[in-house]
mmCIF file of C-alpha atoms in Angstrom:
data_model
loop_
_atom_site.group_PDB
_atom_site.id
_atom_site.type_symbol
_atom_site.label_atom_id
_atom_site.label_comp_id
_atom_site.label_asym_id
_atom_site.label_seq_id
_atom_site.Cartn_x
_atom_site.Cartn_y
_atom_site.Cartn_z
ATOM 1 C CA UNK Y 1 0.000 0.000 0.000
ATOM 2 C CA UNK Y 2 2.708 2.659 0.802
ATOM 3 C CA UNK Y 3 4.137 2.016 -2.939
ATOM 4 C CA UNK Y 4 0.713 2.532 -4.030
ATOM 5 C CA UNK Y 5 0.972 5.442 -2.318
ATOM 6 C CA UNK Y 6 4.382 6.704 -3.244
ATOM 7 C CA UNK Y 7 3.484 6.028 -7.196
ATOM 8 C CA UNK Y 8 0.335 8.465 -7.174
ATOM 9 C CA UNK Y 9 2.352 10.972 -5.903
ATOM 10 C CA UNK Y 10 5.846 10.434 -7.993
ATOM 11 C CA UNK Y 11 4.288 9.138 -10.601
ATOM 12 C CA UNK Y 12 0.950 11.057 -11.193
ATOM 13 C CA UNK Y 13 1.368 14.285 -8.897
ATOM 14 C CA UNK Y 14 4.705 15.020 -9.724
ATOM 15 C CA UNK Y 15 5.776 15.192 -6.062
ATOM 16 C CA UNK Y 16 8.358 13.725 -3.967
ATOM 17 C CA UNK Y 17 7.936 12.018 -0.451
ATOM 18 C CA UNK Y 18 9.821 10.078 1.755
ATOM 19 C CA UNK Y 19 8.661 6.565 2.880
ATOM 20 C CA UNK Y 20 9.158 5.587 6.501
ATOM 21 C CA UNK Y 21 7.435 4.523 9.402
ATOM 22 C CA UNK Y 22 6.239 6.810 12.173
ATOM 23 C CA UNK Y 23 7.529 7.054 15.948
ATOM 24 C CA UNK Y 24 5.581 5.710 19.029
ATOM 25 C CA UNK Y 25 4.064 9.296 19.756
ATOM 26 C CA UNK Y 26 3.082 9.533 15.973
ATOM 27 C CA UNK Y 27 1.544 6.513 15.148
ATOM 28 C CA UNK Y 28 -2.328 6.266 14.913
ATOM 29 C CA UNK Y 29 -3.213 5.905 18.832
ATOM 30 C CA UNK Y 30 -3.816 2.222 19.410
ATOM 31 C CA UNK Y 31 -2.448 0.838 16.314
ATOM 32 C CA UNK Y 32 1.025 -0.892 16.300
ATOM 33 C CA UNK Y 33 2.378 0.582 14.087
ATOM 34 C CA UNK Y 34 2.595 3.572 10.994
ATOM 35 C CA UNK Y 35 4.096 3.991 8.155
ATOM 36 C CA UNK Y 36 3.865 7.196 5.735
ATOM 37 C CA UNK Y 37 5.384 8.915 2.881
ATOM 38 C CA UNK Y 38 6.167 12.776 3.758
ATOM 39 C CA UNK Y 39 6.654 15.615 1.207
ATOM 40 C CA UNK Y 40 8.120 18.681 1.857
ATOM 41 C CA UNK Y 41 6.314 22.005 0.790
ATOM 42 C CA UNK Y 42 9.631 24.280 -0.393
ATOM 43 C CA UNK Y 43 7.350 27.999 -0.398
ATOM 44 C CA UNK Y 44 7.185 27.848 3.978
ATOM 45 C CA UNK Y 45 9.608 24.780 4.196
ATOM 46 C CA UNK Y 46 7.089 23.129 6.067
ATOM 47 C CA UNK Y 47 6.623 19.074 5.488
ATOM 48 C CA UNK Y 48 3.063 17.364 5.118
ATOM 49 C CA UNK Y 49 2.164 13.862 5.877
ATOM 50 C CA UNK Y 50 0.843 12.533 2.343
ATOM 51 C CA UNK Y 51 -0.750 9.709 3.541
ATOM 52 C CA UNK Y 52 -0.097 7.248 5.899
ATOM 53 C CA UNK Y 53 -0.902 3.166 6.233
ATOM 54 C CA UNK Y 54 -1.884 1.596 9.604
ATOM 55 C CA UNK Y 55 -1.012 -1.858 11.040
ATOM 56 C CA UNK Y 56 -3.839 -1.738 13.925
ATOM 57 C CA UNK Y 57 -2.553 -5.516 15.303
ATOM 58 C CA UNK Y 58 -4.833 -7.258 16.969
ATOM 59 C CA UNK Y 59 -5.673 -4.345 19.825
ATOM 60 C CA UNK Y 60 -9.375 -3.048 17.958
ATOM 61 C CA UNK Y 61 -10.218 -6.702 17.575
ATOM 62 C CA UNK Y 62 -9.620 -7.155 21.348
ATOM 63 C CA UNK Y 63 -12.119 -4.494 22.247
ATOM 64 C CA UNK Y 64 -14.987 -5.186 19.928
ATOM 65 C CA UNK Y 65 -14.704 -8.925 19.503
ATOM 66 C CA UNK Y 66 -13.804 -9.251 15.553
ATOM 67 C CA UNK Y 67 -12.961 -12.804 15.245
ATOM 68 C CA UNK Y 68 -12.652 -15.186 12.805
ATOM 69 C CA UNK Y 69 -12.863 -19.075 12.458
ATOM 70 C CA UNK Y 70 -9.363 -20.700 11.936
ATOM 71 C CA UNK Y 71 -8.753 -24.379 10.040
ATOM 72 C CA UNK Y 72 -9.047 -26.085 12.674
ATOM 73 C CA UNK Y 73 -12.628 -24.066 13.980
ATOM 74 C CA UNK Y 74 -10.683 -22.572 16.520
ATOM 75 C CA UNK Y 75 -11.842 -18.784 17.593
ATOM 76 C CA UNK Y 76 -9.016 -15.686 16.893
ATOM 77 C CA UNK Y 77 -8.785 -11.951 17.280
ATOM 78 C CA UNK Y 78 -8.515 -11.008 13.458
ATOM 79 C CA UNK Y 79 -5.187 -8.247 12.957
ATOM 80 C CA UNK Y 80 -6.769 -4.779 10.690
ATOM 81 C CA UNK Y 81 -4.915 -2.877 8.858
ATOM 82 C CA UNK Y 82 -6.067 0.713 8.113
ATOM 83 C CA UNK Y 83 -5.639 3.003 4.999
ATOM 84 C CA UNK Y 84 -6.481 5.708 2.545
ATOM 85 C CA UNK Y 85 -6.082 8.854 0.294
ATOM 86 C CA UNK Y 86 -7.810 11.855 1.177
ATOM 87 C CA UNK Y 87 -7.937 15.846 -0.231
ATOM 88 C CA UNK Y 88 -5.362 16.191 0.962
ATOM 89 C CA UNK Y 89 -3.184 14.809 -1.776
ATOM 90 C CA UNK Y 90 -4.739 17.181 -3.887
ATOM 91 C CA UNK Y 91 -3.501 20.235 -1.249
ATOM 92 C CA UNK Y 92 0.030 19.307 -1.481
ATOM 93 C CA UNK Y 93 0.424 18.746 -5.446
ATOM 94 C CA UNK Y 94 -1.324 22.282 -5.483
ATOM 95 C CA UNK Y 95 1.605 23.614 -2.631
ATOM 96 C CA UNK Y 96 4.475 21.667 -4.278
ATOM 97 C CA UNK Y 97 3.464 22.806 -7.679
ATOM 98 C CA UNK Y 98 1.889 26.043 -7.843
ATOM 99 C CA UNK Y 99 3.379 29.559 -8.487
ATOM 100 C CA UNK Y 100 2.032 33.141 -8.459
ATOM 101 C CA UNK Y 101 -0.247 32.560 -11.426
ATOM 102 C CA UNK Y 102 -2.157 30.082 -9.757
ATOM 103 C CA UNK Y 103 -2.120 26.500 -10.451
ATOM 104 C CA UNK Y 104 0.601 24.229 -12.313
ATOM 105 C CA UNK Y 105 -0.924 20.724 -12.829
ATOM 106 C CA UNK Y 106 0.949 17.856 -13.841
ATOM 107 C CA UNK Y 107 -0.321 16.320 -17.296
ATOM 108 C CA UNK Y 108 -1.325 12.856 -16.006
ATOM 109 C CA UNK Y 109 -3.543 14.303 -13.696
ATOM 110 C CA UNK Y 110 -4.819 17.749 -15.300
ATOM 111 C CA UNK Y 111 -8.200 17.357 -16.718
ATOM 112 C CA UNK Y 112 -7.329 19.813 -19.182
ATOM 113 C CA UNK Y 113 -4.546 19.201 -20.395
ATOM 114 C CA UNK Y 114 -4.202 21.369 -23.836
ATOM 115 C CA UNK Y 115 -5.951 24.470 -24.620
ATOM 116 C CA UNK Y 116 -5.951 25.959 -28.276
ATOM 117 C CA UNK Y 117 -6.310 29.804 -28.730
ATOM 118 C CA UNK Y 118 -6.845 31.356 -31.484
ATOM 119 C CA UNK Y 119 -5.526 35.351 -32.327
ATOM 120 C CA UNK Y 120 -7.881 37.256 -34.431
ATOM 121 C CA UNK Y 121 -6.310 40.339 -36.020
ATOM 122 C CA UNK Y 122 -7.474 43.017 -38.081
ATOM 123 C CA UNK Y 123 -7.552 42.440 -41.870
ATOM 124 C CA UNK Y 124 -7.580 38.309 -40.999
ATOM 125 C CA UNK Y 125 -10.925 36.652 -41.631
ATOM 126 C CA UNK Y 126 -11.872 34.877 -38.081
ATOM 127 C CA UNK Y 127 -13.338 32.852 -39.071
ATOM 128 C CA UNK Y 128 -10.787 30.636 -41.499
ATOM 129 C CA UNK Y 129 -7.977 31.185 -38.180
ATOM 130 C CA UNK Y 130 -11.003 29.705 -35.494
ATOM 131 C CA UNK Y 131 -11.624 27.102 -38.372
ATOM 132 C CA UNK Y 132 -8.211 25.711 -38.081
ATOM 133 C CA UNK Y 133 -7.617 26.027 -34.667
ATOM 134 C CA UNK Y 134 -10.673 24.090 -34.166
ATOM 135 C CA UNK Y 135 -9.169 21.453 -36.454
ATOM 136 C CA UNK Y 136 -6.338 21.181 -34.642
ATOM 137 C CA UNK Y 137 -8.047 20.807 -31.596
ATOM 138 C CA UNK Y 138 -10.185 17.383 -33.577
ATOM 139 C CA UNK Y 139 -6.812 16.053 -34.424
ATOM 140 C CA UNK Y 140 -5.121 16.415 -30.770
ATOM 141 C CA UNK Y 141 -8.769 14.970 -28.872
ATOM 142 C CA UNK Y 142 -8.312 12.252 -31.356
ATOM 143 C CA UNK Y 143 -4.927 11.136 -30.752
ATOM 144 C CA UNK Y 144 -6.406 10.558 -26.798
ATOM 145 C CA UNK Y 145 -5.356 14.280 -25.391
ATOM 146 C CA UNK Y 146 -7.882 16.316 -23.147
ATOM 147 C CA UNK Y 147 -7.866 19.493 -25.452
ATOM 148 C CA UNK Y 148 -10.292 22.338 -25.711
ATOM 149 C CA UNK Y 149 -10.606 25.419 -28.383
ATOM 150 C CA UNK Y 150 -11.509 28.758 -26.580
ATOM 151 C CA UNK Y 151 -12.608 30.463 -29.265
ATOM 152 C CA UNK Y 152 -14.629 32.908 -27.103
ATOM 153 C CA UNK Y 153 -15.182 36.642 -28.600
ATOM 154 C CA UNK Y 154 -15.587 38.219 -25.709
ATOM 155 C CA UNK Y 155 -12.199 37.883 -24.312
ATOM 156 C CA UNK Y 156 -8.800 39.312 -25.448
ATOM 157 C CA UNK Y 157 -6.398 36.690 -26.159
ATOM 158 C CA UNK Y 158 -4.213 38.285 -22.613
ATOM 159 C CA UNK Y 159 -7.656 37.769 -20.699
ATOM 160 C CA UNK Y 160 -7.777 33.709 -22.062
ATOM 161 C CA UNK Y 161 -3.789 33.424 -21.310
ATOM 162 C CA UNK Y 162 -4.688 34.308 -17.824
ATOM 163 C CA UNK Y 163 -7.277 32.455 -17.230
ATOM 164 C CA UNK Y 164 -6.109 29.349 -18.167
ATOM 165 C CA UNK Y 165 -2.258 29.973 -16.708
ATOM 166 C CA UNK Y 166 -5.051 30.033 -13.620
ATOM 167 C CA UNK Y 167 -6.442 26.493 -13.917
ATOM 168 C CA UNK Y 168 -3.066 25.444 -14.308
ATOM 169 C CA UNK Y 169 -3.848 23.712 -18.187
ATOM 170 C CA UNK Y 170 -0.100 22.138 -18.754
ATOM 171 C CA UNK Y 171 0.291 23.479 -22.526
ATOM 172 C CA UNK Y 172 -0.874 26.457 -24.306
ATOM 173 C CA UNK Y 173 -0.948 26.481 -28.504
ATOM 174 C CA UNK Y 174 -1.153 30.260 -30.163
ATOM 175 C CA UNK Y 175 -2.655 30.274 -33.184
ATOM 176 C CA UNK Y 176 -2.094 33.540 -34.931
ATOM 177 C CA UNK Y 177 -2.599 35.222 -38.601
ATOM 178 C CA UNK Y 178 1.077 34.720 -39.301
ATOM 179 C CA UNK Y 179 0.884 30.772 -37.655
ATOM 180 C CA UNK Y 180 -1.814 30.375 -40.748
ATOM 181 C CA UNK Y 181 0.510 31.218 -43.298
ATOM 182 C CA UNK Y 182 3.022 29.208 -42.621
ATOM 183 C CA UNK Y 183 1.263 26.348 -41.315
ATOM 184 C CA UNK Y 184 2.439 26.040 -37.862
ATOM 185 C CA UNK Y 185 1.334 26.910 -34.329
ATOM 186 C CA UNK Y 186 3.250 28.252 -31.224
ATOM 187 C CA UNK Y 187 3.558 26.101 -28.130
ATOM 188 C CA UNK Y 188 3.613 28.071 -24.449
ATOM 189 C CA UNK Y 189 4.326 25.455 -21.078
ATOM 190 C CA UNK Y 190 2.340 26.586 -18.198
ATOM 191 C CA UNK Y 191 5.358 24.935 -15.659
ATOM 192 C CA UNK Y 192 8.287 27.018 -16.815
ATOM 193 C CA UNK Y 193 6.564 29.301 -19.684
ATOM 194 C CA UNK Y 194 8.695 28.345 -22.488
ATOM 195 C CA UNK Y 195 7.801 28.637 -26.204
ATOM 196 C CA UNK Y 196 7.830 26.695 -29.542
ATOM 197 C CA UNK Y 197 6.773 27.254 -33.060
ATOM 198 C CA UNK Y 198 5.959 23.891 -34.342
ATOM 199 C CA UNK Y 199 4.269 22.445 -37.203
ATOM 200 C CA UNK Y 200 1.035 21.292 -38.074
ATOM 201 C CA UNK Y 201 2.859 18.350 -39.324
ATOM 202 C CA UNK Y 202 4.610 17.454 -35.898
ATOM 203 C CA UNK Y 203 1.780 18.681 -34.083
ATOM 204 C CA UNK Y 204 0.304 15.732 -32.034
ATOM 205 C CA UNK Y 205 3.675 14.338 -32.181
ATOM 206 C CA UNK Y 206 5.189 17.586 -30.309
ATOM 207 C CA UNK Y 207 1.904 17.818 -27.957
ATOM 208 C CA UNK Y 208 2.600 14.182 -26.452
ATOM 209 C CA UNK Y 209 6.447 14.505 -26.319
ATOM 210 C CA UNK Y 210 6.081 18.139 -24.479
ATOM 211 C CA UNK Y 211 3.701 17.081 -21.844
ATOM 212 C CA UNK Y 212 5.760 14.013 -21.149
ATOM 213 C CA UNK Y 213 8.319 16.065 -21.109
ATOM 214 C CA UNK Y 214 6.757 18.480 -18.614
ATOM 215 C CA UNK Y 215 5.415 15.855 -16.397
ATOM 216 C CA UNK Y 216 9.037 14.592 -15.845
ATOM 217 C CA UNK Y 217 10.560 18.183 -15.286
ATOM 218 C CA UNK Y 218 7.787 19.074 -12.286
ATOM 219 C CA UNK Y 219 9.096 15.764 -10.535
ATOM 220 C CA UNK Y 220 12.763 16.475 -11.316
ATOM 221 C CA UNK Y 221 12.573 20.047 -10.179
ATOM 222 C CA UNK Y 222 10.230 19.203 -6.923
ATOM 223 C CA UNK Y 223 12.986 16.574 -6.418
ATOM 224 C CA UNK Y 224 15.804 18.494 -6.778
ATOM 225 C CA UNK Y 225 14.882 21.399 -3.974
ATOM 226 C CA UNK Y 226 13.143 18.766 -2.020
ATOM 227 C CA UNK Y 227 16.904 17.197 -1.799
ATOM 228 C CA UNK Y 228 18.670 20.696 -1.282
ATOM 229 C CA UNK Y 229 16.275 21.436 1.667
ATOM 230 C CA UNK Y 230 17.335 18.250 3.701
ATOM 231 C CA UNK Y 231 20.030 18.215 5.886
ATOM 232 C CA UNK Y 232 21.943 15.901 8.490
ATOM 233 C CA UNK Y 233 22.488 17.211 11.754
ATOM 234 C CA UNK Y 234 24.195 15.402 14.309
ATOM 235 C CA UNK Y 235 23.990 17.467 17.170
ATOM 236 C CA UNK Y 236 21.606 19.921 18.947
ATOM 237 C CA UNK Y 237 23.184 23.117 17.968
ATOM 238 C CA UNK Y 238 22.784 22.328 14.848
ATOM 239 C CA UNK Y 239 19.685 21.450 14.867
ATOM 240 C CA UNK Y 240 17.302 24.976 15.369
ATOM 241 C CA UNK Y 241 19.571 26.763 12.908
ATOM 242 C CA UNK Y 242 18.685 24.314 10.042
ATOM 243 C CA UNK Y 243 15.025 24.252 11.481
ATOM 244 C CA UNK Y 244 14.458 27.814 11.450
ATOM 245 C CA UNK Y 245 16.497 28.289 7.590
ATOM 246 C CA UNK Y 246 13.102 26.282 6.449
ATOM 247 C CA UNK Y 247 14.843 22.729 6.545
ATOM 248 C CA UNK Y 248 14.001 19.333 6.837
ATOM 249 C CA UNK Y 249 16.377 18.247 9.149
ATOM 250 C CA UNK Y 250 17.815 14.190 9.387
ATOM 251 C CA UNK Y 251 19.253 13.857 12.801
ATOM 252 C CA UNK Y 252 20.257 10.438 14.777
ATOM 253 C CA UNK Y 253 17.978 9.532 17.565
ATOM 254 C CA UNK Y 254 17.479 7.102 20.973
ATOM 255 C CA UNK Y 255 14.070 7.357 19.726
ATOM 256 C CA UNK Y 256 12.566 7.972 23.720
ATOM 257 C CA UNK Y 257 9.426 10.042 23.501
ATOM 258 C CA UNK Y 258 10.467 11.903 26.079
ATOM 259 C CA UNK Y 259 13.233 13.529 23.961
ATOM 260 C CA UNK Y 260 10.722 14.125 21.440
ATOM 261 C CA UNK Y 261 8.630 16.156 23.517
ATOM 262 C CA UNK Y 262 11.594 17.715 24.630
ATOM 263 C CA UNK Y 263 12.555 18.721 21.032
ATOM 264 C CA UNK Y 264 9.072 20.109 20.040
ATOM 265 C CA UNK Y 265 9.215 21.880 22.913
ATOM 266 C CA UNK Y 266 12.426 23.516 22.759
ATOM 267 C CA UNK Y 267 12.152 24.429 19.654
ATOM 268 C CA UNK Y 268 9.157 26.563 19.427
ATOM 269 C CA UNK Y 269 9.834 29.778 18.086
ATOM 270 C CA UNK Y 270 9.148 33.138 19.931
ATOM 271 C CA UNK Y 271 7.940 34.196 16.906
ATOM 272 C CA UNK Y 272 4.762 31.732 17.196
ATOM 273 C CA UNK Y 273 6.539 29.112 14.975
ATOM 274 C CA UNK Y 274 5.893 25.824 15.497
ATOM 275 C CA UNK Y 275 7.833 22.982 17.423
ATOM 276 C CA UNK Y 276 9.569 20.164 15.254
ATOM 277 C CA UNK Y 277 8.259 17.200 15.418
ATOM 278 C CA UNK Y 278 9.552 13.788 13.913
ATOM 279 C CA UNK Y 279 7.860 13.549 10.234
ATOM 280 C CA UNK Y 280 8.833 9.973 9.977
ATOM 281 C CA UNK Y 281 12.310 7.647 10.665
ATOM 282 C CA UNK Y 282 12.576 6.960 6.404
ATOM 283 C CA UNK Y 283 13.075 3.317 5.174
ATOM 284 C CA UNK Y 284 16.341 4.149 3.663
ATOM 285 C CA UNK Y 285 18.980 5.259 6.282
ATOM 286 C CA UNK Y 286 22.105 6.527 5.713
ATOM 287 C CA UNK Y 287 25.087 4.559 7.606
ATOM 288 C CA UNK Y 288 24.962 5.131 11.413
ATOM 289 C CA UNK Y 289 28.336 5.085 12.844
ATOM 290 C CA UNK Y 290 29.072 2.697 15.589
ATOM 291 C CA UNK Y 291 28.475 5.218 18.839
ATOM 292 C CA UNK Y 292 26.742 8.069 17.441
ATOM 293 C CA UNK Y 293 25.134 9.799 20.427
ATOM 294 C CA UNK Y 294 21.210 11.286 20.037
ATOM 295 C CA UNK Y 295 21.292 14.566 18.687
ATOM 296 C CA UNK Y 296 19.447 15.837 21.410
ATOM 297 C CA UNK Y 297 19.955 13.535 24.597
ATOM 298 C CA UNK Y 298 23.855 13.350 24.132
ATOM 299 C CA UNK Y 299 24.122 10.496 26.861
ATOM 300 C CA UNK Y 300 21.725 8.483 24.662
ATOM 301 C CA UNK Y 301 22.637 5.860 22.164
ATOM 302 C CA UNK Y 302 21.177 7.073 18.862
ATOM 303 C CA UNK Y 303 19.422 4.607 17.069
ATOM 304 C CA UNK Y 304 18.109 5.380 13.967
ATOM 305 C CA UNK Y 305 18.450 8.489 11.503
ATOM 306 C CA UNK Y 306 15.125 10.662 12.329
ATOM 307 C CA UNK Y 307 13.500 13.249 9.931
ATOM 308 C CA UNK Y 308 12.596 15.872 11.850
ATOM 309 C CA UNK Y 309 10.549 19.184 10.561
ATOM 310 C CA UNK Y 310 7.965 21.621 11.174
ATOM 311 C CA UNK Y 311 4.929 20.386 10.035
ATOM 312 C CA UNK Y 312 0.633 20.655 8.228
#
């Protein structure tokens, strides 16, 4: 289930979490255990828990008598599991991706995912420029793309680029007098605004390799400054600095929940920031030297790399 999870968000939402399992103090109260993937929001440096998977043991069976008939017709406690995707998801693609325009949404998942504008000008017949555009629009919904035409008169071209920069639709095609001539079209990406004249020959070709090509460039670049935002800190004074430069911070700890309420504690801001708290200790651990000492009990045995971080 947690690869499940970690694909829709790679794979789909373009965003990058961690997989790992949660602490004692973390964990879904009664269960015996949670695991989680965590993302990391890079505009406040805050993480968010994506979405988490729950082994609830045998404890809920105890208490409301789920059992089950074994083999040999013998009664036993069943052992739940919990899980499940909420909004949520949706919150953090929209924090991970999205800029001052509005929304930037990943191709997969975009239900628009082309929009075709034609550019009246004066001394151009509108009607032959909307009659292409709309063409081209037929050709890209036929080769399986979500595409719409917004040939609306009411609106100035500006006024459509706006709008649709708003809803976050991945890729843009201009369609202008001069475009008609020469029997091409100009491409605009919503996630990093660059253009391309390209023709109505490569088209539908260019429109699928472009969106692929966007949908791996929002995971590389939420990747890459998920990576430069986490740091390993070994000791406590360390640790606040790093917290308070918007980091997610990867610290060894004895893994006592007492030192983790110390921690969230002590690092409160005065400011009214928030405590850190641990976000998850990740499935893949760097090496742990023999001796390292808990970041923030230094006469405690660390054992495990923690990622620690101020957190949705």
């Amino acid at each position: 289930i947690l690869d499940l999870y970690r694909r829709v968000f790679e794979d789909l939402l373009c965003v990058p979490v961690i997989p790992g399992v949660k602490s004692e103090k973390e964990k879904f109260a009664g269960g015996l255990y949670t695991t989680t993937v965590e993302a990391y929001v890079p505009a406040n440096g805050r993480a968010i828990q994506g979405a988490t998977s729950h082994c609830l043991g045998q404890n809920f069976a105890k208490m409301f008598g789920i059992e089950y008939e074994t083999e040999e017709r013998a009664r036993a406690l069943v052992w739940q599991n919990s899980w499940g995707f909420t909004t949520r998801t949706i919150g953090v693609m929209v924090m991970v991706h999205g800029d001052d325009k509005g929304l930037v949404l990943p191709p997969k998942v975009a239900p628009l995912q082309v929009v075709v504008i034609p550019l009246p000008f004066k001394g151009c017949d509108s009607s032959i420029l909307v009659g292409a555009a709309e063409e081209l629009t037929a050709e890209l919904k036929a080769a399986g793309l979500r595409v719409r035409c917004d040939a609306r008169e009411n609106y100035t071209p500006g006024w459509k680029y706006n709008h649709w920069e708003l809803k976050g639709v991945p890729l843009r095609i201009e369609l202008g007098p001069k475009d008609l001539e020469q029997r091409s079209a100009r491409f605009v990406r919503r996630d990093n605004g660059a253009k391309e004249d390209v023709s109505w020959q490569r088209l539908v070709e260019q429109a699928h390799f472009t969106l692929e090509q966007v949908q791996k460039d929002l995971l590389d670049r939420a990747t890459k400054e998920r990576d430069q935002n986490v740091v390993e800190v070994r000791n406590w004074e360390g640790f606040l600095p790093a917290l308070d430069a918007k980091k997610l911070v990867l610290a060894p700890w004895c893994e006592e929940t007492a030192v983790e309420e110390w921690v969230k504690a002590n690092s409160a801001g005065g400011d009214g920031a928030m405590g850190a708290k641990t976000l998850c200790i990740p499935f893949k651990q760097p090496v742990l030297p023999e001796g390292t000492m808990c970041f923030a009990a230094p006469d405690k045995p660390a054992k495990r790399w923690t990622l620690w971080g101020r957190s949705y």
